[in-house]
Every structure is written in C-alpha cells, then in structure tokens.
PDB file of C-alpha atoms in Angstrom:
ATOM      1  CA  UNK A 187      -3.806 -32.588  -3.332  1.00  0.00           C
ATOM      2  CA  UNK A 188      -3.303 -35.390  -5.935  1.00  0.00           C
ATOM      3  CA  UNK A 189      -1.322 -34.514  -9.059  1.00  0.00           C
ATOM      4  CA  UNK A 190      -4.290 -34.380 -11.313  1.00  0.00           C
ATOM      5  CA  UNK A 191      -5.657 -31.681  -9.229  1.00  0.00           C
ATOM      6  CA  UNK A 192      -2.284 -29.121 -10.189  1.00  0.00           C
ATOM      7  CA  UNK A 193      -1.691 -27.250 -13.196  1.00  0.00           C
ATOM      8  CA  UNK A 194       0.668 -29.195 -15.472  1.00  0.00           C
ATOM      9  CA  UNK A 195       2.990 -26.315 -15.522  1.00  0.00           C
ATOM     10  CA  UNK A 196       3.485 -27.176 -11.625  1.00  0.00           C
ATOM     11  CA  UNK A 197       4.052 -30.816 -11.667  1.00  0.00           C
ATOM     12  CA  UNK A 198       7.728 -31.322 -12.236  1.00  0.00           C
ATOM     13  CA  UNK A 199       9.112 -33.458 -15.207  1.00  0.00           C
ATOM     14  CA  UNK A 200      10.428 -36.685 -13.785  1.00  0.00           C
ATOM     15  CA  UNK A 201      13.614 -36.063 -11.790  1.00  0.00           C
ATOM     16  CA  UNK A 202      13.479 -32.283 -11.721  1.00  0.00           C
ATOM     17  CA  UNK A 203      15.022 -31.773  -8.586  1.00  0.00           C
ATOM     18  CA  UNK A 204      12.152 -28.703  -8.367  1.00  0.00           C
ATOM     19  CA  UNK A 205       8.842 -28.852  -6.872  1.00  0.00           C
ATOM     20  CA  UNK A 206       7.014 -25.749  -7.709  1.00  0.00           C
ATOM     21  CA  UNK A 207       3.556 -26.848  -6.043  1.00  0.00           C
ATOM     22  CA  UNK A 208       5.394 -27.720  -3.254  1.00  0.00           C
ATOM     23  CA  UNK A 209       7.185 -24.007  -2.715  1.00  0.00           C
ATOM     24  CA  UNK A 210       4.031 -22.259  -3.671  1.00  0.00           C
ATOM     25  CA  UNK A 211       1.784 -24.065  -1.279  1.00  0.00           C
ATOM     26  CA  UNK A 212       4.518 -23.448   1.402  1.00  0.00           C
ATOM     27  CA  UNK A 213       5.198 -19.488   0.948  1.00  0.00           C
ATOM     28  CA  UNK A 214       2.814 -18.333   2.821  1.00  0.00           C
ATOM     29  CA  UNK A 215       4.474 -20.619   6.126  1.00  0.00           C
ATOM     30  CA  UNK A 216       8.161 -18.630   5.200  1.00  0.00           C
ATOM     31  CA  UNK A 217       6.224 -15.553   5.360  1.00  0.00           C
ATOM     32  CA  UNK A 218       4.294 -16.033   8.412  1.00  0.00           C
ATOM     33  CA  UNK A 219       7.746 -17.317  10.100  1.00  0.00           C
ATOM     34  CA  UNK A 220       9.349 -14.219   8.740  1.00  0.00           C
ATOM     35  CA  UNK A 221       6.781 -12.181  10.528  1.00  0.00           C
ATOM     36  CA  UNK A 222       7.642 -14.013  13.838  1.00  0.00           C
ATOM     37  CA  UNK A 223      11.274 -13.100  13.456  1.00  0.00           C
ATOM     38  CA  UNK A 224      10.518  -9.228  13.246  1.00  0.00           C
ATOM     39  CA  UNK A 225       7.916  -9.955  15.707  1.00  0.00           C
ATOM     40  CA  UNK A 226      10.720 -11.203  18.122  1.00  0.00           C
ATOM     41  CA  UNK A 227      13.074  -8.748  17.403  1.00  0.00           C
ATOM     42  CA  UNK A 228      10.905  -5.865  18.443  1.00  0.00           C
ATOM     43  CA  UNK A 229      10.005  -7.877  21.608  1.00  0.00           C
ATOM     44  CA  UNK A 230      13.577  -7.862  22.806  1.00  0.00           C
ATOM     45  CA  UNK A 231      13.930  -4.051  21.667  1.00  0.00           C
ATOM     46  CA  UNK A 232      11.076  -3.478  23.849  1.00  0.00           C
ATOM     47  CA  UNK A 233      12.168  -5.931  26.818  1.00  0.00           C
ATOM     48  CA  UNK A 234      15.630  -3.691  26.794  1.00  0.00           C
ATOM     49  CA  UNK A 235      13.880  -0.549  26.642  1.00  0.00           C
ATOM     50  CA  UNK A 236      11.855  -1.612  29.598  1.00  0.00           C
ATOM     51  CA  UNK A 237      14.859  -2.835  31.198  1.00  0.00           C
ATOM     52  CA  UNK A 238      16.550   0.626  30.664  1.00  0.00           C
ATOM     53  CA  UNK A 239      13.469   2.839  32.404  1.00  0.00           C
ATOM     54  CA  UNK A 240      13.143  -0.209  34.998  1.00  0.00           C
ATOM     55  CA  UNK A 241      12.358   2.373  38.218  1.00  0.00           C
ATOM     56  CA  UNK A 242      15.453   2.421  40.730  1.00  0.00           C
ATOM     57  CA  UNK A 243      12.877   1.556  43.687  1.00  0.00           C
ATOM     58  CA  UNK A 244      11.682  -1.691  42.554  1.00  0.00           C
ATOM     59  CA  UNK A 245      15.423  -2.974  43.610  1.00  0.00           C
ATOM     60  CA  UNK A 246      17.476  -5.605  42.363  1.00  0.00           C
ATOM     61  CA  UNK A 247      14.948  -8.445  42.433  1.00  0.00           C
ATOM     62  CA  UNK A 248      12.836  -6.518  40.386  1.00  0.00           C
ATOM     63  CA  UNK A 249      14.880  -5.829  37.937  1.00  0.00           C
ATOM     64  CA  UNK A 250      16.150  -9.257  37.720  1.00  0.00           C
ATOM     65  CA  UNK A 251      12.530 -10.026  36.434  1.00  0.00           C
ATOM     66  CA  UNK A 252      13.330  -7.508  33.575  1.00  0.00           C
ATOM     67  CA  UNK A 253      16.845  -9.049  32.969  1.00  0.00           C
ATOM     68  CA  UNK A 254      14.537 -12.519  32.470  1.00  0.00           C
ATOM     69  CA  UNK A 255      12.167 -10.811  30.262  1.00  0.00           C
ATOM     70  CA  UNK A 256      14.999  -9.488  28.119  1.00  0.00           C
ATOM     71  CA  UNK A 257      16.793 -13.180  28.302  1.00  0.00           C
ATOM     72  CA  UNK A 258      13.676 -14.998  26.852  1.00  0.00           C
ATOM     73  CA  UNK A 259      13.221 -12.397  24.293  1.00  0.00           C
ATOM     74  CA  UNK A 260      16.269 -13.228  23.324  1.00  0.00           C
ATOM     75  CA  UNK A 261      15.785 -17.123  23.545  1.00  0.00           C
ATOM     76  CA  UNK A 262      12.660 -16.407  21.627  1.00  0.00           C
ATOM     77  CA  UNK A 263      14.695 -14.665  18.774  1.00  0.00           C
ATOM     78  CA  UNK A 264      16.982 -17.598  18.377  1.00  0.00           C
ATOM     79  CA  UNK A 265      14.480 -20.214  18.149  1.00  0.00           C
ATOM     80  CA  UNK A 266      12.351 -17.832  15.161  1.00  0.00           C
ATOM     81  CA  UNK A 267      15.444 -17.455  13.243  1.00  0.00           C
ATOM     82  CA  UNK A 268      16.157 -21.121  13.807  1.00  0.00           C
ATOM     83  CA  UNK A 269      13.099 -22.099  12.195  1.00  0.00           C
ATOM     84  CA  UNK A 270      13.675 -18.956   9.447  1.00  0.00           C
ATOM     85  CA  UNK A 271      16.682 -21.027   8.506  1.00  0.00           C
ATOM     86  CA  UNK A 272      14.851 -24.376   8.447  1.00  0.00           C
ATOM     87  CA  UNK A 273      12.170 -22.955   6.729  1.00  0.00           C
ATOM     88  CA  UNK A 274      14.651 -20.944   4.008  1.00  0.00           C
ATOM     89  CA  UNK A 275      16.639 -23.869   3.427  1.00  0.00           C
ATOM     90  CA  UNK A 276      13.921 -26.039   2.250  1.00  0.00           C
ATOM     91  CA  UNK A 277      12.263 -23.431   0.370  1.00  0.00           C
ATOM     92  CA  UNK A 278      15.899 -23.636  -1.405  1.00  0.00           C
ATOM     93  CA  UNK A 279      15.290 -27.433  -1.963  1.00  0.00           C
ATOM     94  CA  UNK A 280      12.120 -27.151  -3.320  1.00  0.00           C
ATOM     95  CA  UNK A 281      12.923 -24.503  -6.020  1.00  0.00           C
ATOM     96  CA  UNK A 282      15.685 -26.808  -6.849  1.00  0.00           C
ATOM     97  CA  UNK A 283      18.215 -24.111  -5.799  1.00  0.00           C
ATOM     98  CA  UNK A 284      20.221 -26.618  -3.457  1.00  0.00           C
ATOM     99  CA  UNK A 285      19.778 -29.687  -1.816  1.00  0.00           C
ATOM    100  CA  UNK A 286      19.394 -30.463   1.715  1.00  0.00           C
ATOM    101  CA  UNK A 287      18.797 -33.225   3.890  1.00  0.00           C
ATOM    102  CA  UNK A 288      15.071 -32.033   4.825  1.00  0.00           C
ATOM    103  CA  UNK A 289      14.702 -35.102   7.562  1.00  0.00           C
ATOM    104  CA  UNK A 290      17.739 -33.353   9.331  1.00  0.00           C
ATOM    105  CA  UNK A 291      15.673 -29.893   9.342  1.00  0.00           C
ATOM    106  CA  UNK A 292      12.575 -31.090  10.068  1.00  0.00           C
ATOM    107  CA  UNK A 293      13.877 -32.681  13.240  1.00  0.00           C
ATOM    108  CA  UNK A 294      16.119 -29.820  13.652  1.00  0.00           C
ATOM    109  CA  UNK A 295      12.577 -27.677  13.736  1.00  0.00           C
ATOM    110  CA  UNK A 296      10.871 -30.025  15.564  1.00  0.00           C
ATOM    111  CA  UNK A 297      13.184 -29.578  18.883  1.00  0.00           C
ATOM    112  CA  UNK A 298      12.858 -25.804  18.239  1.00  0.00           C
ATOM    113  CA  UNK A 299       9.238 -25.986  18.065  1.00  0.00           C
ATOM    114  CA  UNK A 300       9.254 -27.303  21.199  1.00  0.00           C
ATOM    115  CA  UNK A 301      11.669 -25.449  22.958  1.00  0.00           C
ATOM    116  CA  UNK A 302       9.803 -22.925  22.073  1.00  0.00           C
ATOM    117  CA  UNK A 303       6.912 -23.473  24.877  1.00  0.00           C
ATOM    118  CA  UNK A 304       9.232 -23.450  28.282  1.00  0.00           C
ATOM    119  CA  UNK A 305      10.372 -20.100  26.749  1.00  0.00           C
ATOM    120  CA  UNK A 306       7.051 -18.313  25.945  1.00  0.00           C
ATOM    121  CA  UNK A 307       5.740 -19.817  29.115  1.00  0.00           C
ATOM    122  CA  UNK A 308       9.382 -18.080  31.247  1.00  0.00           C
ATOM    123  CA  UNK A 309       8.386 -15.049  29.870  1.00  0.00           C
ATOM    124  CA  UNK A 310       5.533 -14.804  30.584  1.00  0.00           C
ATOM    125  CA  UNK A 311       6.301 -15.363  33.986  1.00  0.00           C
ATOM    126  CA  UNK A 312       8.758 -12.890  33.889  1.00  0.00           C
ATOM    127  CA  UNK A 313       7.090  -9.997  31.988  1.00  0.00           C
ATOM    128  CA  UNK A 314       3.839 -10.174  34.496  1.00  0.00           C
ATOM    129  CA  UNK A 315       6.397 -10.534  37.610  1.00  0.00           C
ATOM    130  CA  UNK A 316       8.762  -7.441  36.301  1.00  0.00           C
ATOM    131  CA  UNK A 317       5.550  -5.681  35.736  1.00  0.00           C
ATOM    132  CA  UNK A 318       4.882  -5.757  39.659  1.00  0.00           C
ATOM    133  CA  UNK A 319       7.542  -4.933  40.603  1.00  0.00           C
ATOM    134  CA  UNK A 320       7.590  -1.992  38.688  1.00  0.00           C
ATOM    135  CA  UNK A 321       5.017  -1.005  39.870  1.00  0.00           C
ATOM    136  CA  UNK A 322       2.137   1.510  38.114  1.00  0.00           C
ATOM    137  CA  UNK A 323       4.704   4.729  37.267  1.00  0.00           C
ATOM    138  CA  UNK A 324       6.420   4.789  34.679  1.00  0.00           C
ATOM    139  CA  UNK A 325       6.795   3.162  31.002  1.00  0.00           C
ATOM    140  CA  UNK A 326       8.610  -0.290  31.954  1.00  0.00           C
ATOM    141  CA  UNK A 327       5.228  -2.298  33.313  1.00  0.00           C
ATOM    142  CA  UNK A 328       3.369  -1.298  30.140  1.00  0.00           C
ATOM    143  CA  UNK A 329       6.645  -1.922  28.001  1.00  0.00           C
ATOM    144  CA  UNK A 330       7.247  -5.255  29.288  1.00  0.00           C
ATOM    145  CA  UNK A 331       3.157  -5.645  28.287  1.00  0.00           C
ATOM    146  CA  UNK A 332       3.674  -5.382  24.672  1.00  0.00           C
ATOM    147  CA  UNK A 333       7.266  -6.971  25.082  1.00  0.00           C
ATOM    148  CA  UNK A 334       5.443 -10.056  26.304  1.00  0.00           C
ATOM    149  CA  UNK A 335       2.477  -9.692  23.537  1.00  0.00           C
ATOM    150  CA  UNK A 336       4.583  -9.470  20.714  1.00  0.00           C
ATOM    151  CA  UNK A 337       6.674 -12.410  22.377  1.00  0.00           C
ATOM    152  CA  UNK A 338       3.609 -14.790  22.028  1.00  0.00           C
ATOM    153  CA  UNK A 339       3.008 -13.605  18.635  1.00  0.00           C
ATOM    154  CA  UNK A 340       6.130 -14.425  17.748  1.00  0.00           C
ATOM    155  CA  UNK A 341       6.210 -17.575  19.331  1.00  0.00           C
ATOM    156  CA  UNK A 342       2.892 -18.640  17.185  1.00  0.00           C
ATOM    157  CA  UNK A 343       4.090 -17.079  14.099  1.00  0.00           C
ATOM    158  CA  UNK A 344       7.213 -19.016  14.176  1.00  0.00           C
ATOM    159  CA  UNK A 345       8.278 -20.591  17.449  1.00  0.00           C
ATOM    160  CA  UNK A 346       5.597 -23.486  16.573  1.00  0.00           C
ATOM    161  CA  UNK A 347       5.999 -23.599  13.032  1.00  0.00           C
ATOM    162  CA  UNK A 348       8.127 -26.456  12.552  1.00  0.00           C
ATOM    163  CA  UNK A 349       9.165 -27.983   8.774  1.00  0.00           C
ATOM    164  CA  UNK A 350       6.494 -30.275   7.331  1.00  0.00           C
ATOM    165  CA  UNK A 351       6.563 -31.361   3.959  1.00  0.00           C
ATOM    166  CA  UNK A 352       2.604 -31.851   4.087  1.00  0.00           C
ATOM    167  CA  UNK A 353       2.195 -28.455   4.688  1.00  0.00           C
ATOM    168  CA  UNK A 354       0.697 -26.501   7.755  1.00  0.00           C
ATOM    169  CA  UNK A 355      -1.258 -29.321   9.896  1.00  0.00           C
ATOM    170  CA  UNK A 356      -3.652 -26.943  11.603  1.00  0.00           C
ATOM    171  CA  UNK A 357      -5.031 -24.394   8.497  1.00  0.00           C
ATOM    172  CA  UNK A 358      -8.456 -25.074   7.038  1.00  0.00           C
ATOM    173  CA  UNK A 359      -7.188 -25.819   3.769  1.00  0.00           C
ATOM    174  CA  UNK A 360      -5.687 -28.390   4.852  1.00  0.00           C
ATOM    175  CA  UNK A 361      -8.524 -29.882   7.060  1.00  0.00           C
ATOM    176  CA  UNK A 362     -10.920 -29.447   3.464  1.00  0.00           C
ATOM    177  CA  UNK A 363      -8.262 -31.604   1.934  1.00  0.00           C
ATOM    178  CA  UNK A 364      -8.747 -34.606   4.739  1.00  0.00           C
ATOM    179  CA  UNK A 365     -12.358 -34.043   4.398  1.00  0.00           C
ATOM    180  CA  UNK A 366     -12.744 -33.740   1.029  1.00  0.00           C
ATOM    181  CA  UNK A 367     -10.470 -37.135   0.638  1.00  0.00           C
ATOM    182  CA  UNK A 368     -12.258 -38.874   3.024  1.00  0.00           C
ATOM    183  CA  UNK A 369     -15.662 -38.464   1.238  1.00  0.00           C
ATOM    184  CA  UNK A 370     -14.207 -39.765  -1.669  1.00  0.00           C
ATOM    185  CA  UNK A 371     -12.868 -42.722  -0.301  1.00  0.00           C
ATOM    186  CA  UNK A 372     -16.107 -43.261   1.768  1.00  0.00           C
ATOM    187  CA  UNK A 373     -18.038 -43.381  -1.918  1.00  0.00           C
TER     188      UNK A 373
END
C-alpha cells in the first residue's frame, strides 16, 4: 500500500519509532501463529496420550513409532513458539514498545520455517507407522490420527510463517496489491 492510501492517523510522524499500519496489517499473522502454538500443544498432549494407551502387543518397535510421534510433536512445539517469539518481538517494534534487530528475527524465522518441513514430514511418518502397529483396538491409532492432524495444522499456522516485513506473501490481499500496482504502472 502507498502512504496516500492509509489514514493519516496511521502514518507515523517522522521518526516515530511506531508504525501503526504496519502492526495492524500484521495482527492477524500473530494471531494465526498463536493458533499454531495451541494447535501444537494439543498435538503433543494427544501424541502422549496415545503413547500412554499404546497396546502392550504391538512391542517395542511399535511403540518406538509413538515415542517419534511424541518427539516431533515436541520439535513441532518449539519451532511454533520460536516463531511466536519472532513474531511478538516485532509486533513490540512496530508499536514502538522496544526495539529489535528485525533482520536478526527474520533470519532467525526463516531457519525455523524451514526446519519446520523435515519435522512435519517425521511425523508423519511416524504417526501413520505407530498407527500400524497399533493396530485397529484401541484409542492410540486414532489418537495418533488427530495428533498428526493437528501437527500439520500447526505446522501451517505457524511452522511456515516466518517474519516478513511485507506482510504474508501468499494471502489474496496481498496478491490484489501486486495486481492492482502492476495495472497502474502498465497505464
């Protein structure tokens, strides 16, 4: 968006260290990463949960797949609430509340984002694999199901989300706002 397009009560005065555009267009991406977190956490309470009605004749190499399941719930965790602090910090910058180097976070998110994919594609591995081997009694199989769902979810929510100043790459808004600029410069 060009500054003529914002309401003059969001354009900063000159060195205003706060960017209100900037943290409004960007609250819905802390929102959607907090999501992720929660998302994650309940994945890990269900991969343990799983893990703890994980049927005694599946053995130890079944199990182990459960013990993986739990272990990339828990990777998965750790890289959301990596990005949750990336993501907070800069919201912090932007209201003005307290500065941050925001090339250092974005690169710290950027290695998270990616990290992100060997771990959501581990458990997925692991969640279908633990799921055979428990067999089709008991609660574990479909537990490690939604473990694995909300896993993903997470992972899109906030796994891939890494800090961008230009705001979310991929949205529709912002593909109108390429389009629309393009036309204009095309005229």
């Amino acid at each position: 968006m060009l500054d003529e397009e914002y309401p003059a009560q969001q354009i900063p005065a000159y060195g205003d260290p706060a960017q209100p555009a900037l943290v409004t267009r960007m609250a819905p991406q802390l929102r959607m990463t907090q999501a992720g977190v929660l998302a994650a956490a309940l994945s890990v309470a269900l991969s343990a949960f799983a893990l703890s009605t994980f049927p005694n004749f599946a053995g130890s190499t079944g199990r182990g797949w459960a013990v993986a399941a739990l272990v990339t719930g828990l990777a998965m965790l750790a890289l959301c609430v990596l990005q949750l602090i990336c993501w907070s910090r800069a919201m912090k910058s932007w209201r003005g509340e307290q500065s941050f180097d925001l090339s250092w976070l974005t690169r710290v998110s950027w290695v998270v984002h990616l990290l992100s994919y060997p771990v959501v594609l581990m458990a997925l591995w692991a969640c279908i694999a633990g799921s055979l081997a428990a067999g089709q009694t008991g609660a574990s199989p479909a537990l490690l199901a939604f473990a694995l769902l909300l896993e993903v979810v997470a992972q899109v929510l906030a796994g891939v989300q890494y800090l961008r100043v230009s705001g979310p790459s991929g949205t529709i808004p912002a593909h109108l706002r390429r389009l629309s600029e393009a036309i204009r410069r095309n005229r």
